[in-house]
Structures are given as C-alpha cells and as structure tokens.
Amino acid sequence: MSRKYFWVSFLALFFVAAFLRLYDLEADPPNHFEGLGQALLTDPYHITVYARNQVLFGEWNIFDYDRWVAFKVSLMSGVAWLVFLVGGVSRFTANFASVILNLLSGLLIALGIYSTARGDPQSSERSAIHIGVIVFLSLFAISHTLIVFGRAPFLENGLIFLSALTFLIAVKWRDRSWGIFLVGALIPLCALAGKLFGIVIGAPVLAVILIAPENRGRRVVTLFSGALLATGLWYMTALEGSVVDYHMYLSEQSMGLYGFPPGLTSPKMFFEQLVSYGAESRLFHMGPVLPTLLIIAIFALIQKGRGLKLAHVNPAAIFLCVWVITAWLALMPFHYRPQRYALFILLPALGVVGLGVSAFFSEAGKALIRRTEVIPWKWIVPSLIGTWFVVTQLFVVYRGVDQISDEKTLFTWWAFPIAIVLTGAFVLLRSHLAKLKFGQLRFAICGIVIISISVQLYWYGRMVSKSMHELKHASLDLRDALSSSAVLTGPFAPALTIDNNLRCVIYSFGLRYDDLGLFQKFPITHIASDDRERVMAEQKFQDLHDLEMCGYWVARINGIRLYRLPSDSLRPVKYIVTDYERSEFKRSKLEIDSAIFYGERFVRKFPNNRTARRGLLFSLAASGSYDSALSVGRRMFDNDPTDFNTAFILARVMHGIYKNVQSAEALGEREYYVSRAIELNPVAEKMIRANMK
C-alpha cells in the first residue's frame, strides 16, 4: 500500500467515523436498544450536570451535594465544560463532547498501531501494518455500539480515550523514562477520571514495559512513581474535601447495588459467565461476526509470533491482546454487565482484528498456514474456550431474545459439546488446512470483514431511518411549561433539563444508600421518572404523597412522567405554578372548562409548545369538542409528521371518540394514527395497541 493511498484512506475513514457519529446528534437513542434498560435515556446527562451548572449558574455544585462528585471530576465532565463554554449548554454540545473523546480514542489506537510499522517503506511488513490500520479504522468507523454510546456523554468515553492514550504512549515511547513515567500516571487516571475498572489497563502496560529484558527493575520503579504521583495529586486537588463521598459512590456502584460477582462463586459459574459475556446486553446481536473475527485474529497473531522472542513481537499486538483478555476477565464475573462497559473491550478488540488481518498480508504471515499443522497441545484448551465463546454468542444472536438471563445457562452448556466437536475437528483436520493457498485465506478473511461492516451499516441505517427526538422536544417544552424556580430530581431530570435553564438535583430512587433527607435539604419541586421509580419514591420517602402528574412523554416504550410535589411535602419553596400546570391539574380533577381556559391561554403565549398543545387536545376531547380537538391534533401532526407522541395521543383521542360515537370515520382515523405511531416507533406496538382496548 503506497504512502499516499494509505493517508488518503486514513483521513477518509476518520471523516466517515465523524460523520456517522455527528449526524442527527440530538436524536433519542435508537429504539432497537429497547429491552436493555433505560440507561441510554437517563444516565448520560447525569455526567454533565456539574459542568452545566458551572456554565449556567457560575458554580459546579449549586446545591453543595457531593454524593455524585465522581461525575464532576471525570474527564467526560471536564471536556463537556470546555465545549459548553464555547458552544453553550444543550443536548447537542453535551453529545458533541462525547463524540470528541470517542473519535480521539479511535485515532489514538490507529496511530499506536501505525507507530509499530518497521522496515523499508516498500516492505511487506510496513504495508501489512498499514492494512491493519485501515481495517481497524473501517471497523471503528461503523461499529454500531461505539457509535450509539459514543454519541452520549457516558463516563466510558472518557475511559477509552485515556486508555487509548496510554496505549499510544506505551507502544511508541516505552523505551523512554519519561514515556514510562507518563504511562504510569495515566493508569490511575483511567480509573479515577474514567471508570473504576479502568485500572485493568495496568496489565497490558506491564506486559509491554517488561518485554525488554534490560533495566526491568528501573522501568517498574519509574512506572509506579508516575502512578503514585498522579494518584496523590488527584486526591489533593480534584477530590479535595469529597473523598468520603467519592469512595461511597465507588462502593455503591461496584458491589453495593448488585451483590457479590456470581462468576466468582464456583468454577461452573466462572466459565458460564466467561463465555456468555455480552449475552444479557446483546453485545454481539448487532455485530454477530465480530466474535469469530476476534478469535481468528488472536490465533493469527499467536501463530505469527511463535518462535520469536517477546522483544521482537509487535508491542501493539501484545498490548491490545492483553487489554482485551484482562478487561474481559475483569468484567465478566459480575451480575451487572451493561453494554456500555464493553466499549472498554470493543475498542482494543477492533485493534486486534486489524492487526490479525494484517498478519495475512506480510511475508512472515505466509508461515501462518504451515504453522497450523503443528499446534502445541497447550493451545488446545484456549482454542476450546474461544470456540465455546463464539458458539454461545451465535446461540444468543440466533435466539434473538430481549432478556436471556433465564436461558443463559441453557445456551452456554448447549454450546459446550458443539465447541468440543468443532475444536476436535480443527485439530484433526489441521494438516488439510495447512494445504490451503494463502490467497484463498486472504480472500476469506477480507470477506468476513466486509460482512461485518455490512451488518453494522444495516443497523446504522435502521437507527437513522427510525430516529425520534422526544427527549429534546420535552426538554425544550419544559423551558416555558415550568416556572424558572422549578428544581427537578429523579432519573430523567438531567435529560429533561439539558436543553433549558431549569435546575436539577441528581438522584435515582432505589439506591443502596437512600438519602432520606433529600426533600428537606433541597428545594425540589418536581420529580421526573417512570412509574416504577415513582412508586419506589413514595415507598422510601414518607413525605411524598398525592403527587400531581403534569407531564407525560413516551421515549421508545418508556413512559416518562413529570410530577409536581404537593406544597405540604416540600421544604418551603416559593414556586409559581404556570398556566400549563394549572391546565394539567384541572383536567386531572375533571374541571375540564378550567383546563381548556388555562391551556388555551398558555398555547396562545407559547404556540410551539408541543406538550401543552397535546394537553389541550386531551382537554378538548374530554369536553366533547371533538371537532376542535381534531383540528388541533391534525395541525400538530401535519406540522411534524415524524412526532411519535403526537401520533400516539391522536390515536388515543380518536379511540375515545370512537367509543363514544361508534362512527366508521372515527374508527378509520384511529387506525390511521395507530399505524403511523407504530411506523414511527415499532418497538412500542404492543403498548400502543394495549391503549386501544
């Protein structure tokens, strides 16, 4: 591959990666992630609350509440603060900050792999490394999981950036004392400014630092000196006065909420957790080819390195393989294994695949097939585990279930005898595999890569074709629908305040350590949650009763409810109720004429407020003014035919009209809006039809 072609391809792929992440950046998370919890809807903007406060209100911690200080001191929060300073506070800028870190992490991995190219510019080894970089960038650019989670400000994006930076420095400057010292400083930062499990990055660092036999003792001392200095400075500066709260957060989020890791309870559970990692989160459901590519790549790199001294093996290959394996071992034992954690595995895994594919394009790689005929017996067990993992993941993908926790054990142990048969067949037929032509093998590997990219493109196309913007619209509506003195809390509060100037207190109900004085300490006026968390709130907090719902939206199939706290349950708060809220309260008490009066007055003042217009639509229908209700609803939907919530509410209103008048016209209108709502949000079909009974 010529130098010019390589750099043109490099820049083009990086541009593609940026475009795919930035396109329609304010959209809700894709609906095909439904069934994996609501973290994509709620969690990202918790991380940026402190940065938002500093830019909007001049203080990082406006309520002097340090329980979530880990968010404040994260790299993700710091980058968001810089972006907010330049571009203002909004959903777009919060997501843009995340995209920056996500893209830079891929760039750093690519540069790290590129830095290991050796030899003459025209040599096959250098050309093979270039091919490996291009394969990595191709997979990184279109990786659906990296795109979806890279478009939201999760802590994991800060973690993979710091880890990728550690990789680049460790690979390129591992022979320099300053490079080792800097890498040592980055190791604790991966855990402290990223995620706690980021400390695992120390394993591949040690593997690369210690491959050279000379001065190992001095290298280790330099490495640990950097780590100790960075940790000390971190605690003295970033965590000044908040150490106890920080450690309480780490304790609660590690095992406090989810208990002892089941993968460490018995050998059976260890292997079950090991090979089924990603099953509950559907990690490979949208990338079913990747497990196969990863195992082939690791096998190819091991075969290529056989017979070489460690000092002569590509350091990028050592680092990335150790990173993938140790990260997998660190994350797999736990009960809670959300898909976003896997960003820490996926990024290096794509690097391993890139280097593994490159092995088939070098002179040294031609020995891969011949070496296949002689496989040491010590590699049989790892080969069996790798095959077992691939077969288990294919079972999960084929089953296509939303939550497979009840079937995970069944899939895992069904896969085991199949893996034994396949591994045995490979061992018995390896002499025949050694007779394959090298060109045929290259063609097959490239074909698998192309299939993997094609599958990812399908999911990306599905994401953009079914995009929704319900959270953004709700957040913009609340800017006028609530008084400026409103203070929101609950899991959805940060997501519903990111596009306005309302204040919020980070809190989710059902934590291990509930703050029972929450509503006495802070001037909270509203709770933004789903119905399940509302019930938990009322059970845990005795001051809460008779919550008044004043807002309802559906994102994917998640019903998001906004409740106003009754005045007698509040710490003394001066709050002026808006006309929108009055309208909602009056309708809930069946005072329909008053609800229409306040609703119309509010809509005249804020004609573009979707939430208020939907509320007015309900009030008009409840009063029997069907023509007026339909006129309002049709105008709303005609103005934005992609608005799912409007289509859904029109379907509900038409259903109510049909039940009252039993006309064919009303039935036809109902079915039209039902079909439009399902078309806009297919995963909500069951919920939509349930509301038509």
XYZ file of C-alpha atoms in Angstrom:
693
model
C 0.000 0.000 0.000
C 1.522 3.324 -1.083
C 2.031 6.052 1.500
C -0.280 8.426 -0.386
C -3.101 5.878 -0.677
C -2.730 4.988 2.981
C -3.122 8.547 4.253
C -5.995 9.311 1.880
C -7.783 6.191 3.155
C -6.905 7.052 6.755
C -8.381 10.553 6.563
C -11.417 9.409 4.575
C -12.290 6.728 7.124
C -11.805 9.141 10.018
C -14.142 11.586 8.274
C -16.712 8.789 7.835
C -16.419 7.920 11.532
C -17.003 11.572 12.463
C -19.947 11.967 10.082
C -21.721 8.817 11.311
C -21.393 9.952 14.921
C -22.398 13.571 14.336
C -25.365 13.003 12.039
C -28.661 13.854 13.782
C -26.762 14.131 17.066
C -29.765 15.268 19.103
C -31.877 12.206 18.311
C -33.029 9.814 21.031
C -31.096 6.539 21.370
C -32.235 4.012 18.726
C -35.340 2.018 19.557
C -33.700 -1.339 18.787
C -31.790 -0.938 22.067
C -35.088 -1.375 23.874
C -35.045 -4.162 26.436
C -31.603 -3.246 27.756
C -32.780 -0.876 30.467
C -33.197 2.880 30.258
C -29.577 3.926 30.885
C -29.234 5.346 27.364
C -32.184 7.638 28.088
C -31.278 8.692 31.622
C -27.619 8.284 32.553
C -25.533 10.353 30.086
C -26.650 13.804 31.211
C -26.068 12.962 34.873
C -22.370 13.146 33.996
C -22.613 16.686 32.587
C -24.766 18.249 35.353
C -21.791 19.768 37.182
C -20.299 21.234 34.006
C -23.734 22.591 33.029
C -24.160 24.191 36.445
C -20.810 25.935 36.224
C -21.569 27.472 32.828
C -25.216 28.398 33.513
C -25.101 29.320 37.205
C -21.419 30.031 37.888
C -20.960 27.136 40.350
C -20.099 23.497 39.819
C -22.086 22.311 42.820
C -25.068 24.647 43.184
C -26.679 22.581 45.941
C -23.472 21.619 47.762
C -24.280 17.933 47.217
C -21.134 15.787 46.842
C -22.737 12.371 46.522
C -22.064 12.369 42.774
C -18.646 14.023 42.884
C -17.292 11.191 40.700
C -19.215 12.744 37.811
C -17.775 16.192 38.491
C -14.143 15.045 38.446
C -14.481 12.781 35.391
C -12.752 13.540 32.109
C -16.145 13.462 30.389
C -17.366 16.274 32.640
C -14.237 18.343 32.027
C -14.483 18.074 28.244
C -18.210 18.872 28.377
C -17.406 22.011 30.401
C -14.961 23.193 27.717
C -17.476 22.528 24.945
C -20.249 24.272 26.919
C -18.036 27.338 27.320
C -17.595 27.567 23.554
C -20.949 26.345 22.228
C -23.363 26.865 25.107
C -25.264 24.230 27.069
C -27.527 21.944 25.053
C -28.125 18.309 24.195
C -26.071 18.824 21.035
C -22.998 20.213 22.802
C -23.167 17.561 25.547
C -23.266 14.822 22.912
C -20.604 16.591 20.845
C -18.212 16.480 23.806
C -18.687 12.730 23.901
C -18.089 12.360 20.168
C -14.790 14.212 20.535
C -13.475 11.700 23.070
C -14.886 8.735 21.160
C -13.268 9.798 17.889
C -9.952 10.644 19.509
C -9.829 7.217 21.148
C -10.073 5.578 17.724
C -7.473 7.970 16.310
C -5.024 7.167 19.117
C -5.400 3.413 18.603
C -4.829 3.830 14.871
C -1.715 5.966 15.442
C -0.426 3.476 18.016
C -0.709 0.599 15.541
C 0.829 2.746 12.800
C 3.808 3.622 15.017
C 4.865 -0.056 15.071
C 5.471 -0.160 11.302
C 9.130 -1.017 10.724
C 11.425 -1.611 7.807
C 11.751 -0.171 4.332
C 8.777 1.970 3.150
C 8.086 -0.631 0.461
C 8.480 -3.677 2.710
C 5.622 -6.116 3.146
C 5.723 -5.744 6.937
C 5.184 -1.984 6.802
C 2.482 -2.382 4.153
C 0.772 -5.038 6.292
C 0.669 -2.682 9.300
C -0.880 -0.020 7.059
C -3.545 -2.522 6.024
C -4.135 -3.325 9.682
C -4.683 0.356 10.471
C -7.170 0.695 7.604
C -9.069 -2.430 8.700
C -9.227 -1.103 12.256
C -10.487 2.316 11.139
C -13.084 0.702 8.868
C -14.476 -1.357 11.745
C -14.209 1.530 14.218
C -15.972 3.975 11.903
C -19.068 1.801 11.540
C -19.131 -0.038 14.900
C -22.754 0.410 15.948
C -22.112 0.041 19.666
C -19.247 2.543 19.592
C -21.407 4.951 17.589
C -24.510 4.747 19.785
C -22.683 5.035 23.108
C -20.169 7.445 21.610
C -22.966 9.925 20.871
C -23.872 10.321 24.559
C -21.668 11.640 27.393
C -21.003 8.409 29.249
C -18.014 8.004 31.561
C -16.866 5.138 29.338
C -15.955 7.557 26.540
C -13.519 9.309 28.841
C -12.170 5.919 29.905
C -11.488 4.635 26.384
C -9.804 7.934 25.463
C -7.432 7.728 28.448
C -6.824 4.034 27.755
C -6.089 4.695 24.083
C -3.684 7.482 25.046
C -1.979 5.064 27.434
C -1.709 2.548 24.593
C -0.109 5.026 22.190
C 2.494 6.259 24.666
C 3.279 2.762 25.968
C 3.801 1.388 22.461
C 5.682 4.336 20.942
C 7.765 5.592 23.874
C 8.104 2.513 26.085
C 11.914 2.808 25.909
C 11.952 6.364 27.293
C 11.892 7.011 31.017
C 9.541 9.959 30.574
C 7.219 7.783 28.492
C 7.092 5.092 31.186
C 6.520 7.728 33.884
C 3.674 9.307 31.896
C 2.063 5.933 31.272
C 2.292 5.224 34.987
C 0.466 8.485 35.691
C -2.274 7.593 33.200
C -3.058 4.198 34.754
C -4.769 5.561 37.911
C -6.398 8.335 35.872
C -8.146 5.688 33.758
C -9.800 4.501 36.973
C -10.276 7.862 38.700
C -11.305 10.061 35.752
C -12.859 7.248 33.730
C -14.344 4.147 35.370
C -13.014 2.156 38.308
C -12.396 -0.949 36.180
C -10.071 1.166 34.027
C -7.293 0.146 36.428
C -7.130 -3.028 34.314
C -5.137 -1.037 31.735
C -2.158 -1.569 34.031
C -1.892 -5.219 32.897
C -1.119 -4.539 29.207
C 1.149 -1.665 30.244
C 3.236 -4.035 32.376
C 3.257 -6.607 29.569
C 4.739 -4.098 27.119
C 7.095 -2.405 29.573
C 8.605 -5.686 30.734
C 9.140 -7.420 27.368
C 12.607 -5.895 27.110
C 14.930 -7.829 29.489
C 17.210 -4.922 30.349
C 16.549 -2.483 33.222
C 13.250 -4.069 34.208
C 13.598 -3.000 37.823
C 14.172 0.627 36.910
C 11.232 0.566 34.485
C 8.872 -0.748 37.160
C 10.035 1.854 39.685
C 9.539 4.639 37.129
C 6.082 3.296 36.249
C 4.901 3.123 39.847
C 6.396 6.526 40.645
C 4.195 8.079 37.950
C 1.151 6.207 39.248
C 1.703 7.242 42.869
C 2.323 10.885 41.983
C -0.795 11.103 39.796
C -2.948 9.429 42.455
C -1.682 11.761 45.175
C -2.218 14.896 43.091
C -5.682 13.693 42.139
C -6.784 13.226 45.725
C -5.295 16.557 46.824
C -6.821 18.618 44.006
C -9.830 17.085 42.281
C -11.192 15.318 45.370
C -10.357 17.930 47.983
C -12.984 17.618 50.720
C -15.008 14.962 48.877
C -13.009 11.783 49.422
C -15.627 10.063 51.600
C -18.453 10.764 49.124
C -16.273 9.588 46.248
C -15.464 6.281 47.954
C -19.115 5.789 48.932
C -20.097 6.203 45.281
C -17.474 3.656 44.176
C -18.627 1.194 46.850
C -22.282 1.538 45.899
C -21.685 1.254 42.162
C -19.299 -1.701 42.341
C -20.967 -4.346 44.517
C -23.342 -2.352 46.692
C -26.216 -2.448 44.205
C -25.626 -5.829 42.586
C -24.026 -8.065 45.192
C -21.080 -10.446 45.015
C -19.978 -11.367 41.453
C -21.650 -14.674 40.511
C -18.684 -15.571 38.300
C -16.547 -15.958 41.429
C -18.925 -18.238 43.319
C -17.987 -21.544 41.638
C -15.954 -22.942 38.691
C -19.206 -23.680 36.833
C -20.395 -20.070 37.181
C -16.935 -18.793 36.236
C -16.984 -20.498 32.846
C -20.650 -19.705 32.321
C -20.024 -16.005 32.925
C -16.817 -16.125 30.855
C -18.261 -17.428 27.596
C -21.667 -15.770 27.934
C -20.341 -12.240 28.450
C -22.459 -9.921 26.333
C -25.479 -12.233 26.275
C -27.766 -10.177 28.533
C -26.701 -6.907 26.914
C -26.958 -8.293 23.348
C -23.398 -7.085 22.790
C -22.930 -9.095 19.598
C -26.559 -9.098 18.488
C -25.746 -6.200 16.146
C -22.253 -7.479 15.324
C -22.505 -11.276 15.167
C -19.379 -11.652 13.022
C -17.030 -9.896 15.438
C -16.532 -12.831 17.884
C -15.371 -15.032 15.008
C -13.089 -12.305 13.651
C -11.620 -11.702 17.091
C -10.780 -15.372 17.743
C -9.250 -15.740 14.249
C -7.197 -12.573 14.790
C -5.849 -13.668 18.173
C -4.990 -17.092 16.725
C -3.218 -15.469 13.759
C -1.165 -13.163 15.978
C -0.155 -16.044 18.253
C 0.868 -18.146 15.266
C 2.823 -15.258 13.745
C 4.691 -14.652 16.992
C 5.603 -18.278 17.645
C 9.335 -18.820 17.778
C 10.098 -15.135 18.267
C 11.481 -13.550 21.391
C 8.914 -11.343 23.094
C 11.097 -8.314 22.453
C 10.652 -8.919 18.705
C 6.871 -9.311 18.784
C 4.799 -6.299 17.738
C 4.220 -4.393 21.019
C 0.834 -3.145 19.785
C -0.300 -6.763 19.352
C 0.856 -7.669 22.874
C -0.776 -4.608 24.434
C -4.117 -4.979 22.652
C -4.412 -8.744 23.188
C -3.612 -8.449 26.893
C -6.023 -5.496 27.149
C -8.899 -7.489 25.617
C -8.267 -10.607 27.690
C -7.772 -8.863 31.050
C -10.713 -6.494 30.508
C -12.888 -9.494 29.650
C -11.767 -11.335 32.776
C -12.358 -8.225 34.911
C -15.894 -7.514 33.672
C -17.297 -10.976 33.074
C -17.806 -12.181 36.708
C -20.332 -9.507 37.645
C -24.098 -9.702 37.594
C -24.438 -6.209 36.116
C -22.746 -6.187 32.692
C -24.302 -3.379 30.632
C -23.351 -2.959 27.004
C -21.633 0.398 27.558
C -18.967 -1.260 29.748
C -17.965 -3.257 26.680
C -16.612 -0.127 24.990
C -13.521 -0.878 27.072
C -13.287 -4.250 25.298
C -14.604 -3.394 21.836
C -12.067 -0.671 21.072
C -8.965 -2.847 21.599
C -10.780 -5.844 20.084
C -11.108 -3.955 16.800
C -7.388 -3.167 17.018
C -6.633 -6.867 17.494
C -8.764 -7.677 14.453
C -6.905 -5.070 12.401
C -3.514 -6.493 13.375
C -4.767 -10.056 12.928
C -5.911 -9.326 9.377
C -2.603 -7.571 8.661
C -0.786 -10.801 9.550
C -2.199 -12.344 6.370
C -0.613 -9.622 4.231
C 3.009 -9.853 5.386
C 5.844 -12.141 4.376
C 6.030 -13.511 7.912
C 2.309 -14.183 7.732
C 2.784 -16.720 4.942
C 4.048 -19.117 7.547
C 0.687 -18.964 9.326
C -0.822 -21.817 7.357
C 2.260 -24.018 7.593
C 2.384 -23.466 11.363
C -1.249 -24.502 11.645
C -0.135 -28.097 11.051
C 1.844 -28.030 14.290
C -0.196 -26.603 17.156
C 1.192 -27.081 20.678
C -1.158 -29.031 22.927
C -1.076 -26.188 25.450
C -3.158 -24.140 22.991
C -5.959 -26.700 22.753
C -7.737 -25.539 25.916
C -7.632 -21.826 24.978
C -8.847 -22.797 21.496
C -11.733 -24.743 23.048
C -12.713 -21.777 25.243
C -12.553 -19.417 22.253
C -14.737 -21.748 20.179
C -17.132 -22.181 23.101
C -17.434 -18.411 23.366
C -18.179 -17.997 19.644
C -20.801 -20.771 19.607
C -22.503 -19.359 22.726
C -22.703 -15.893 21.184
C -24.147 -17.323 17.953
C -26.820 -19.111 20.008
C -27.713 -15.803 21.634
C -27.858 -13.945 18.310
C -29.947 -16.682 16.695
C -32.371 -16.763 19.634
C -32.828 -13.015 19.370
C -34.432 -12.603 22.793
C -34.553 -9.336 24.710
C -33.537 -10.675 28.099
C -31.909 -14.105 28.166
C -30.984 -14.299 31.836
C -33.254 -17.335 32.275
C -31.838 -19.065 29.205
C -28.159 -18.118 29.543
C -27.229 -21.332 31.347
C -29.060 -23.409 28.755
C -27.302 -21.683 25.838
C -23.911 -21.903 27.497
C -23.989 -25.626 28.111
C -25.633 -26.475 24.815
C -22.720 -24.711 23.162
C -20.072 -26.656 25.073
C -20.336 -30.066 23.302
C -20.587 -28.302 19.952
C -17.393 -26.396 20.784
C -15.655 -29.681 21.681
C -16.652 -31.190 18.336
C -15.514 -28.134 16.370
C -12.214 -27.872 18.234
C -11.595 -31.588 17.747
C -12.369 -31.286 14.047
C -9.915 -28.412 13.757
C -7.157 -30.418 15.461
C -7.791 -33.469 13.282
C -8.060 -31.506 10.035
C -5.266 -29.013 10.647
C -2.990 -30.774 8.164
C -5.602 -30.196 5.451
C -5.941 -26.554 6.472
C -2.191 -26.178 6.040
C -2.618 -27.013 2.342
C -4.871 -24.035 1.674
C -3.499 -21.405 -0.669
C -2.521 -18.184 1.038
C -4.533 -16.104 -1.429
C -7.672 -18.092 -0.645
C -7.206 -17.451 3.051
C -6.750 -13.709 2.468
C -9.901 -13.637 0.381
C -11.885 -15.443 3.085
C -10.673 -13.091 5.840
C -11.465 -9.998 3.776
C -14.906 -11.436 3.035
C -15.622 -11.845 6.765
C -14.519 -8.237 7.402
C -16.805 -6.981 4.624
C -19.742 -8.976 6.024
C -19.091 -7.475 9.466
C -19.072 -3.935 8.049
C -22.242 -4.624 6.046
C -24.119 -5.811 9.145
C -23.085 -2.669 11.023
C -24.226 -0.488 8.119
C -27.635 -2.153 8.256
C -28.063 -1.262 11.924
C -26.887 2.288 11.367
C -29.387 2.699 8.544
C -32.127 1.369 10.783
C -31.129 3.832 13.504
C -31.291 6.945 11.328
C -34.450 5.841 9.490
C -36.391 5.455 12.747
C -34.901 8.363 14.687
C -37.009 10.159 17.308
C -36.461 13.409 19.222
C -38.888 13.065 22.112
C -36.422 13.890 24.897
C -35.218 17.021 23.133
C -38.785 18.231 22.474
C -39.806 17.541 26.073
C -36.789 19.404 27.429
C -37.461 22.425 25.218
C -41.143 22.414 26.191
C -40.322 22.464 29.901
C -38.405 25.712 29.452
C -41.762 27.522 29.309
C -44.093 24.942 30.838
C -42.495 25.221 34.288
C -41.598 28.241 36.357
C -37.953 29.311 36.344
C -37.768 28.427 40.063
C -38.514 24.759 39.381
C -35.978 22.206 40.608
C -36.266 18.695 39.182
C -34.968 15.401 40.501
C -35.359 11.761 39.507
C -33.631 9.616 36.882
C -34.927 11.643 33.921
C -34.297 15.086 35.443
C -30.879 15.729 33.800
C -32.186 14.580 30.391
C -35.194 16.928 30.699
C -33.143 19.975 31.745
C -30.167 19.791 29.373
C -31.917 21.993 26.769
C -33.257 24.610 29.195
C -32.151 26.650 32.221
C -34.036 24.712 34.885
C -32.073 23.369 37.825
C -31.899 19.716 38.822
C -30.645 17.506 41.646
C -29.106 14.219 40.533
C -30.952 11.343 42.160
C -32.362 7.931 41.294
C -34.648 6.038 43.618
C -33.874 2.515 44.770
C -30.225 3.111 45.643
C -28.378 1.043 48.239
C -27.954 4.100 50.458
C -31.076 6.232 50.131
C -30.775 9.868 51.165
C -33.970 10.077 53.210
C -33.477 13.788 53.870
C -33.380 14.628 50.165
C -36.582 16.658 50.050
C -35.807 18.519 53.255
C -32.308 19.534 52.145
C -33.065 20.747 48.633
C -35.803 22.984 47.131
C -37.111 20.226 44.857
C -40.428 20.967 43.154
C -40.785 18.188 40.568
C -39.868 14.530 40.049
C -39.122 13.203 36.547
C -39.279 9.421 36.486
C -41.026 6.387 35.142
C -43.919 4.926 37.083
C -41.793 2.249 38.748
C -39.415 4.783 40.276
C -42.325 6.955 41.380
C -43.694 4.027 43.388
C -40.271 3.444 44.944
C -40.022 7.150 45.802
C -43.364 7.126 47.582
C -42.390 3.986 49.498
C -38.986 5.300 50.567
C -39.873 8.915 51.271
C -42.778 9.273 53.648
C -43.181 12.988 52.871
C -44.256 12.191 49.319
C -47.939 11.598 48.748
C -50.542 12.573 46.199
C -48.004 13.537 43.557
C -49.651 15.564 40.792
C -48.697 14.495 37.273
C -48.093 17.462 34.990
C -46.303 15.927 32.034
C -46.138 12.657 30.114
C -43.974 11.561 27.190
C -43.005 8.249 25.637
C -39.417 7.633 24.534
C -39.100 4.218 22.866
C -41.535 2.381 25.183
C -40.504 4.219 28.325
C -43.272 6.305 29.821
C -41.675 9.431 31.308
C -43.817 11.203 33.868
C -43.331 14.599 35.451
C -44.848 15.047 38.895
C -45.182 18.209 40.957
C -44.705 17.729 44.666
C -47.648 18.930 46.775
C -46.747 22.056 48.711
C -47.170 20.473 52.144
C -44.456 17.894 51.432
C -41.888 20.468 50.404
C -39.197 22.322 52.179
C -40.505 25.921 51.991
C -40.177 26.829 48.318
C -41.515 29.869 46.536
C -42.887 28.351 43.352
C -45.333 29.990 40.961
C -47.487 27.489 39.091
C -47.710 28.124 35.334
C -50.867 28.103 33.216
C -49.697 24.847 31.675
C -49.522 23.186 35.078
C -52.895 24.631 36.096
C -54.420 23.179 32.954
C -52.995 19.734 33.685
C -54.144 19.784 37.307
C -57.664 20.960 36.402
C -58.065 18.207 33.830
C -56.926 15.567 36.336
C -59.715 16.819 38.653
C -62.197 16.723 35.738
C -62.593 20.514 35.810
C -62.467 20.482 32.020
C -63.643 24.046 31.287
C -60.918 25.474 33.537
C -58.371 23.116 31.968
C -59.289 24.399 28.491
C -59.158 28.020 29.660
C -55.649 27.752 31.087
C -54.467 25.508 28.279
C -55.617 27.878 25.537
C -54.121 30.853 27.351
C -50.770 29.108 27.615
C -50.796 27.924 23.990
C -51.566 31.447 22.752
C -48.434 32.623 24.534
C -46.285 29.625 23.528
C -47.806 28.254 20.305
C -44.891 25.906 19.567
C -45.032 24.053 22.873
C -45.876 20.501 21.819
C -46.536 19.206 25.326
C -49.043 21.961 26.082
C -50.832 21.504 22.751
C -51.185 17.769 23.426
C -52.632 18.552 26.844
C -55.103 20.968 25.273
C -56.030 18.268 22.753
C -56.956 15.908 25.611
C -58.965 18.620 27.383
C -60.941 19.474 24.247
C -61.705 15.807 23.631
C -62.776 15.351 27.262
C -65.196 18.273 26.910
C -66.879 16.670 23.897
C -65.475 19.300 21.490
C -64.352 16.623 19.072
C -64.044 18.862 16.034
C -61.870 21.362 17.899
C -59.747 18.570 19.351
C -59.184 17.002 15.944
C -58.400 20.361 14.384
C -55.681 20.995 16.971
C -54.281 17.466 16.685
C -54.242 17.328 12.882
C -52.473 20.675 12.629
C -49.847 19.449 15.080
C -49.247 16.224 13.198
C -49.253 17.911 9.786
C -46.581 20.309 11.031
C -44.378 17.403 12.152
C -45.483 14.001 10.798
C -42.454 12.354 12.491
C -43.642 13.242 16.011
C -44.447 9.889 17.617
C -46.024 11.275 20.795
C -48.492 13.383 18.801
C -49.455 10.404 16.624
C -49.861 8.222 19.723
C -52.023 10.771 21.532
C -54.163 11.350 18.429
C -54.715 7.588 18.263
C -55.803 7.578 21.914
C -58.110 10.563 21.391
C -59.677 9.010 18.282
C -60.140 5.785 20.222
C -62.062 7.690 22.893
C -64.185 9.428 20.258
C -64.887 6.117 18.523
C -66.022 4.537 21.816
C -68.449 7.439 22.304
C -69.863 7.871 18.781
C -69.166 4.435 17.179
C -68.675 6.001 13.733
C -66.758 4.406 10.872
C -64.968 7.713 10.266
C -63.635 7.798 13.841
C -62.537 4.156 13.551
C -60.700 4.895 10.309
C -58.952 7.914 11.850
C -57.962 5.855 14.871
C -56.459 3.104 12.732
C -54.572 5.665 10.645
C -52.885 7.227 13.671
C -52.259 3.817 15.237
C -50.447 2.713 12.078
C -48.467 5.966 11.925
C -47.440 5.652 15.593
C -46.298 2.054 15.064
C -44.416 3.045 11.925
C -42.570 5.766 13.834
C -41.826 3.585 16.871
C -42.142 -0.129 16.037
C -40.942 -1.353 19.434
C -43.933 0.364 21.067
C -46.550 -1.557 19.047
C -47.647 -3.710 21.979
C -48.053 -0.658 24.213
C -49.911 1.282 21.506
C -52.417 -1.495 20.852
C -52.915 -2.027 24.588
C -54.154 1.569 24.790
C -56.759 0.883 22.111
C -58.781 -1.566 24.225
